[in-house]
GROMACS .gro file of C-alpha atoms in nm:
model
  231
    1UNK     CA    1  -0.001  -0.001  -0.001
    2UNK     CA    2   0.132   0.340  -0.098
    3UNK     CA    3   0.139   0.559   0.216
    4UNK     CA    4   0.277   0.864   0.047
    5UNK     CA    5   0.055   1.173   0.081
    6UNK     CA    6   0.265   1.416  -0.126
    7UNK     CA    7   0.513   1.333  -0.405
    8UNK     CA    8   0.703   1.597  -0.601
    9UNK     CA    9   0.901   1.429  -0.881
   10UNK     CA   10   1.161   1.661  -1.043
   11UNK     CA   11   0.925   1.961  -1.024
   12UNK     CA   12   1.029   2.291  -1.178
   13UNK     CA   13   0.811   2.605  -1.173
   14UNK     CA   14   0.922   2.904  -1.381
   15UNK     CA   15   0.769   3.257  -1.378
   16UNK     CA   16   0.916   3.453  -1.662
   17UNK     CA   17   1.289   3.414  -1.619
   18UNK     CA   18   1.262   3.329  -1.248
   19UNK     CA   19   1.272   2.967  -1.126
   20UNK     CA   20   1.042   2.956  -0.823
   21UNK     CA   21   1.117   2.585  -0.789
   22UNK     CA   22   1.410   2.413  -0.947
   23UNK     CA   23   1.398   2.036  -1.004
   24UNK     CA   24   1.251   1.957  -0.662
   25UNK     CA   25   1.189   1.593  -0.560
   26UNK     CA   26   1.048   1.498  -0.220
   27UNK     CA   27   0.800   1.269  -0.052
   28UNK     CA   28   0.578   1.325   0.251
   29UNK     CA   29   0.410   1.024   0.404
   30UNK     CA   30   0.050   1.018   0.519
   31UNK     CA   31   0.027   1.121   0.879
   32UNK     CA   32   0.351   1.321   0.880
   33UNK     CA   33   0.387   1.672   1.031
   34UNK     CA   34   0.637   1.864   0.819
   35UNK     CA   35   0.767   2.220   0.837
   36UNK     CA   36   0.868   2.397   0.513
   37UNK     CA   37   1.118   2.674   0.587
   38UNK     CA   38   1.323   2.923   0.398
   39UNK     CA   39   1.359   3.294   0.322
   40UNK     CA   40   1.094   3.495   0.140
   41UNK     CA   41   1.092   3.401  -0.226
   42UNK     CA   42   1.251   3.064  -0.166
   43UNK     CA   43   0.963   2.877  -0.325
   44UNK     CA   44   0.760   2.768  -0.024
   45UNK     CA   45   0.427   2.928  -0.121
   46UNK     CA   46   0.473   2.811  -0.479
   47UNK     CA   47   0.494   2.456  -0.352
   48UNK     CA   48   0.162   2.500  -0.169
   49UNK     CA   49  -0.001   2.651  -0.475
   50UNK     CA   50   0.115   2.351  -0.683
   51UNK     CA   51  -0.029   2.107  -0.430
   52UNK     CA   52  -0.358   2.296  -0.430
   53UNK     CA   53  -0.345   2.296  -0.813
   54UNK     CA   54  -0.376   2.673  -0.822
   55UNK     CA   55  -0.085   2.672  -1.065
   56UNK     CA   56   0.082   2.415  -1.290
   57UNK     CA   57   0.443   2.293  -1.287
   58UNK     CA   58   0.662   2.389  -1.582
   59UNK     CA   59   0.823   2.046  -1.560
   60UNK     CA   60   0.779   1.740  -1.340
   61UNK     CA   61   0.494   1.560  -1.173
   62UNK     CA   62   0.293   1.588  -0.856
   63UNK     CA   63   0.096   1.313  -0.681
   64UNK     CA   64  -0.124   1.400  -0.385
   65UNK     CA   65  -0.315   1.137  -0.192
   66UNK     CA   66  -0.261   0.898  -0.480
   67UNK     CA   67  -0.393   1.142  -0.742
   68UNK     CA   68  -0.176   1.236  -1.042
   69UNK     CA   69  -0.250   1.610  -1.053
   70UNK     CA   70  -0.164   1.648  -1.420
   71UNK     CA   71  -0.447   1.409  -1.506
   72UNK     CA   72  -0.718   1.598  -1.317
   73UNK     CA   73  -0.980   1.754  -1.541
   74UNK     CA   74  -1.116   2.099  -1.459
   75UNK     CA   75  -1.438   1.961  -1.317
   76UNK     CA   76  -1.244   1.728  -1.086
   77UNK     CA   77  -1.030   1.996  -0.918
   78UNK     CA   78  -1.313   2.110  -0.696
   79UNK     CA   79  -1.368   1.764  -0.559
   80UNK     CA   80  -0.993   1.711  -0.515
   81UNK     CA   81  -0.965   2.027  -0.304
   82UNK     CA   82  -1.244   1.913  -0.070
   83UNK     CA   83  -0.994   1.682   0.092
   84UNK     CA   84  -0.739   1.960   0.160
   85UNK     CA   85  -0.768   2.215   0.437
   86UNK     CA   86  -0.590   2.552   0.412
   87UNK     CA   87  -0.488   2.798   0.679
   88UNK     CA   88  -0.341   3.145   0.600
   89UNK     CA   89  -0.134   3.398   0.790
   90UNK     CA   90  -0.399   3.672   0.749
   91UNK     CA   91  -0.685   3.437   0.852
   92UNK     CA   92  -0.911   3.526   0.549
   93UNK     CA   93  -1.230   3.542   0.759
   94UNK     CA   94  -1.546   3.706   0.641
   95UNK     CA   95  -1.583   4.018   0.862
   96UNK     CA   96  -1.965   4.021   0.843
   97UNK     CA   97  -2.000   3.649   0.932
   98UNK     CA   98  -2.001   3.519   1.285
   99UNK     CA   99  -1.744   3.262   1.394
  100UNK     CA  100  -2.011   2.993   1.341
  101UNK     CA  101  -2.095   3.124   0.994
  102UNK     CA  102  -1.731   3.149   0.890
  103UNK     CA  103  -1.675   2.783   0.977
  104UNK     CA  104  -2.011   2.678   0.828
  105UNK     CA  105  -1.920   2.839   0.500
  106UNK     CA  106  -1.680   2.550   0.425
  107UNK     CA  107  -1.966   2.308   0.476
  108UNK     CA  108  -2.203   2.509   0.259
  109UNK     CA  109  -1.958   2.503  -0.025
  110UNK     CA  110  -1.970   2.123  -0.037
  111UNK     CA  111  -2.348   2.111  -0.002
  112UNK     CA  112  -2.360   1.962   0.348
  113UNK     CA  113  -2.710   1.896   0.495
  114UNK     CA  114  -2.810   2.155   0.758
  115UNK     CA  115  -2.839   1.897   1.033
  116UNK     CA  116  -2.497   1.751   0.950
  117UNK     CA  117  -2.353   2.101   0.917
  118UNK     CA  118  -2.467   2.199   1.265
  119UNK     CA  119  -2.298   1.895   1.423
  120UNK     CA  120  -1.979   1.934   1.223
  121UNK     CA  121  -1.937   2.303   1.292
  122UNK     CA  122  -2.003   2.266   1.664
  123UNK     CA  123  -1.754   1.980   1.680
  124UNK     CA  124  -1.488   2.185   1.497
  125UNK     CA  125  -1.538   2.485   1.727
  126UNK     CA  126  -1.518   2.262   2.032
  127UNK     CA  127  -1.188   2.116   1.915
  128UNK     CA  128  -1.030   2.464   1.887
  129UNK     CA  129  -1.189   2.587   2.213
  130UNK     CA  130  -1.422   2.845   2.056
  131UNK     CA  131  -1.764   2.690   2.124
  132UNK     CA  132  -1.849   2.994   2.345
  133UNK     CA  133  -1.744   3.242   2.073
  134UNK     CA  134  -1.972   3.096   1.799
  135UNK     CA  135  -2.183   3.416   1.788
  136UNK     CA  136  -1.894   3.662   1.782
  137UNK     CA  137  -1.767   3.846   1.478
  138UNK     CA  138  -1.399   3.853   1.371
  139UNK     CA  139  -1.367   4.209   1.485
  140UNK     CA  140  -1.448   4.096   1.842
  141UNK     CA  141  -1.176   3.831   1.844
  142UNK     CA  142  -0.810   3.833   1.935
  143UNK     CA  143  -0.550   3.732   1.678
  144UNK     CA  144  -0.521   3.385   1.832
  145UNK     CA  145  -0.902   3.339   1.826
  146UNK     CA  146  -0.914   3.448   1.459
  147UNK     CA  147  -0.659   3.185   1.369
  148UNK     CA  148  -0.845   2.924   1.574
  149UNK     CA  149  -1.160   3.011   1.373
  150UNK     CA  150  -0.964   2.975   1.050
  151UNK     CA  151  -0.826   2.640   1.170
  152UNK     CA  152  -1.179   2.520   1.257
  153UNK     CA  153  -1.296   2.616   0.905
  154UNK     CA  154  -1.001   2.434   0.751
  155UNK     CA  155  -1.080   2.115   0.949
  156UNK     CA  156  -1.462   2.109   0.943
  157UNK     CA  157  -1.471   1.899   0.625
  158UNK     CA  158  -1.231   1.648   0.779
  159UNK     CA  159  -0.945   1.683   0.526
  160UNK     CA  160  -0.675   1.423   0.495
  161UNK     CA  161  -0.417   1.702   0.432
  162UNK     CA  162  -0.384   2.039   0.598
  163UNK     CA  163  -0.165   2.309   0.438
  164UNK     CA  164  -0.075   2.608   0.657
  165UNK     CA  165   0.097   2.917   0.515
  166UNK     CA  166   0.262   3.101   0.804
  167UNK     CA  167  -0.026   3.024   1.042
  168UNK     CA  168   0.154   3.194   1.336
  169UNK     CA  169   0.303   3.483   1.142
  170UNK     CA  170   0.063   3.743   1.291
  171UNK     CA  171   0.055   3.598   1.642
  172UNK     CA  172   0.255   3.657   1.962
  173UNK     CA  173   0.464   3.373   2.099
  174UNK     CA  174   0.200   3.235   2.336
  175UNK     CA  175  -0.071   3.225   2.074
  176UNK     CA  176   0.173   3.087   1.817
  177UNK     CA  177   0.253   2.800   2.057
  178UNK     CA  178  -0.116   2.742   2.120
  179UNK     CA  179  -0.182   2.710   1.746
  180UNK     CA  180   0.105   2.469   1.709
  181UNK     CA  181  -0.033   2.252   1.989
  182UNK     CA  182  -0.365   2.245   1.812
  183UNK     CA  183  -0.197   2.145   1.484
  184UNK     CA  184  -0.018   1.870   1.671
  185UNK     CA  185  -0.344   1.734   1.811
  186UNK     CA  186  -0.496   1.739   1.462
  187UNK     CA  187  -0.189   1.552   1.333
  188UNK     CA  188  -0.226   1.301   1.613
  189UNK     CA  189  -0.569   1.216   1.472
  190UNK     CA  190  -0.412   1.119   1.140
  191UNK     CA  191  -0.423   1.440   0.933
  192UNK     CA  192  -0.106   1.507   0.732
  193UNK     CA  193   0.022   1.861   0.796
  194UNK     CA  194   0.257   2.071   0.583
  195UNK     CA  195   0.316   2.416   0.734
  196UNK     CA  196   0.528   2.704   0.613
  197UNK     CA  197   0.709   2.893   0.893
  198UNK     CA  198   0.977   3.158   0.940
  199UNK     CA  199   0.981   3.105   1.316
  200UNK     CA  200   1.289   2.890   1.364
  201UNK     CA  201   1.256   2.883   1.745
  202UNK     CA  202   0.905   2.742   1.707
  203UNK     CA  203   1.010   2.492   1.442
  204UNK     CA  204   1.297   2.363   1.658
  205UNK     CA  205   1.078   2.333   1.961
  206UNK     CA  206   0.826   2.114   1.775
  207UNK     CA  207   1.095   1.857   1.679
  208UNK     CA  208   0.927   1.767   1.353
  209UNK     CA  209   1.063   1.703   1.009
  210UNK     CA  210   1.193   2.019   0.851
  211UNK     CA  211   1.243   2.075   0.477
  212UNK     CA  212   1.441   2.391   0.395
  213UNK     CA  213   1.426   2.562   0.059
  214UNK     CA  214   1.655   2.821  -0.092
  215UNK     CA  215   1.634   2.975  -0.439
  216UNK     CA  216   1.384   2.707  -0.539
  217UNK     CA  217   1.594   2.410  -0.433
  218UNK     CA  218   1.563   2.178  -0.131
  219UNK     CA  219   1.887   2.240   0.061
  220UNK     CA  220   1.803   2.046   0.378
  221UNK     CA  221   1.566   1.771   0.485
  222UNK     CA  222   1.581   1.648   0.843
  223UNK     CA  223   1.441   1.326   0.703
  224UNK     CA  224   1.427   1.002   0.902
  225UNK     CA  225   1.532   0.973   1.264
  226UNK     CA  226   1.588   1.348   1.302
  227UNK     CA  227   1.901   1.340   1.089
  228UNK     CA  228   1.984   1.625   0.855
  229UNK     CA  229   2.086   1.594   0.493
  230UNK     CA  230   2.241   1.872   0.293
  231UNK     CA  231   2.188   1.888  -0.084
   0.00000   0.00000   0.00000
C-alpha cells in the first residue's frame, strides 16, 4: 500500500525568467507533520500552490493522496480540493460573518445537509476551544481566536491534508505556541500537515521534520530519525 501523501518528482516552476522551484523531488508520508522553511521568495508558497493545483508545474509531476494532478480535469479539481484544508497567515475570515458562519461556510460550499452542518461546525469549534465564541464576529476576536476560527474552518470537512501558510506569522509567542499545539493534536488524529514557517525557534521546539528551501531548491531535509541531509 502506498502511504505517500505528497510526491514531487523533479518539479520545476518558472515565472518569466525566475525559477520559483528548481527540479525539486520530495516525498511526505500520510500522517507526517512537516515544516517547510526558507527565506521569502525561496519557493515555499509556490509549492503549496502547486499542491492545491492553483498553478501548474513547468516540468515534473505531482501526486497528492494517490492522485496524479496532471491528469485531473477542470471539473475534478473542486472535488480534489475538498480533501485539503488551508490556513493562512492573515486568517481570511469574512468580517460580516460570525465565527459559526465562517466555519459553516466551508460546509455550505460542499453542499452539506443543515443537520450535519450543525454537528460538524459545533464539533470543529469545540476542538479549537471556541464553542463559546460562535456568535462573535471577527472584529471581536483576538489574533489567536481568529486563527483558531480559520483552523476550525479548515478542518470542518475532515481533510486528509492540511496546508498552513505562516499560520503563526501574525501571532505573539503564546498564541503561536497554542496554534502549534492544536496542529499537533490534529496531526495525532491522522491528518497530514505541511506548514510554512519563518519562526525557527518554534520549528525547533516542535521537533518535527523540516524541509528547507533556498532559491527554489531543497537544501536540507531532516528526514528520518531526526538526521539532517544537505543537498
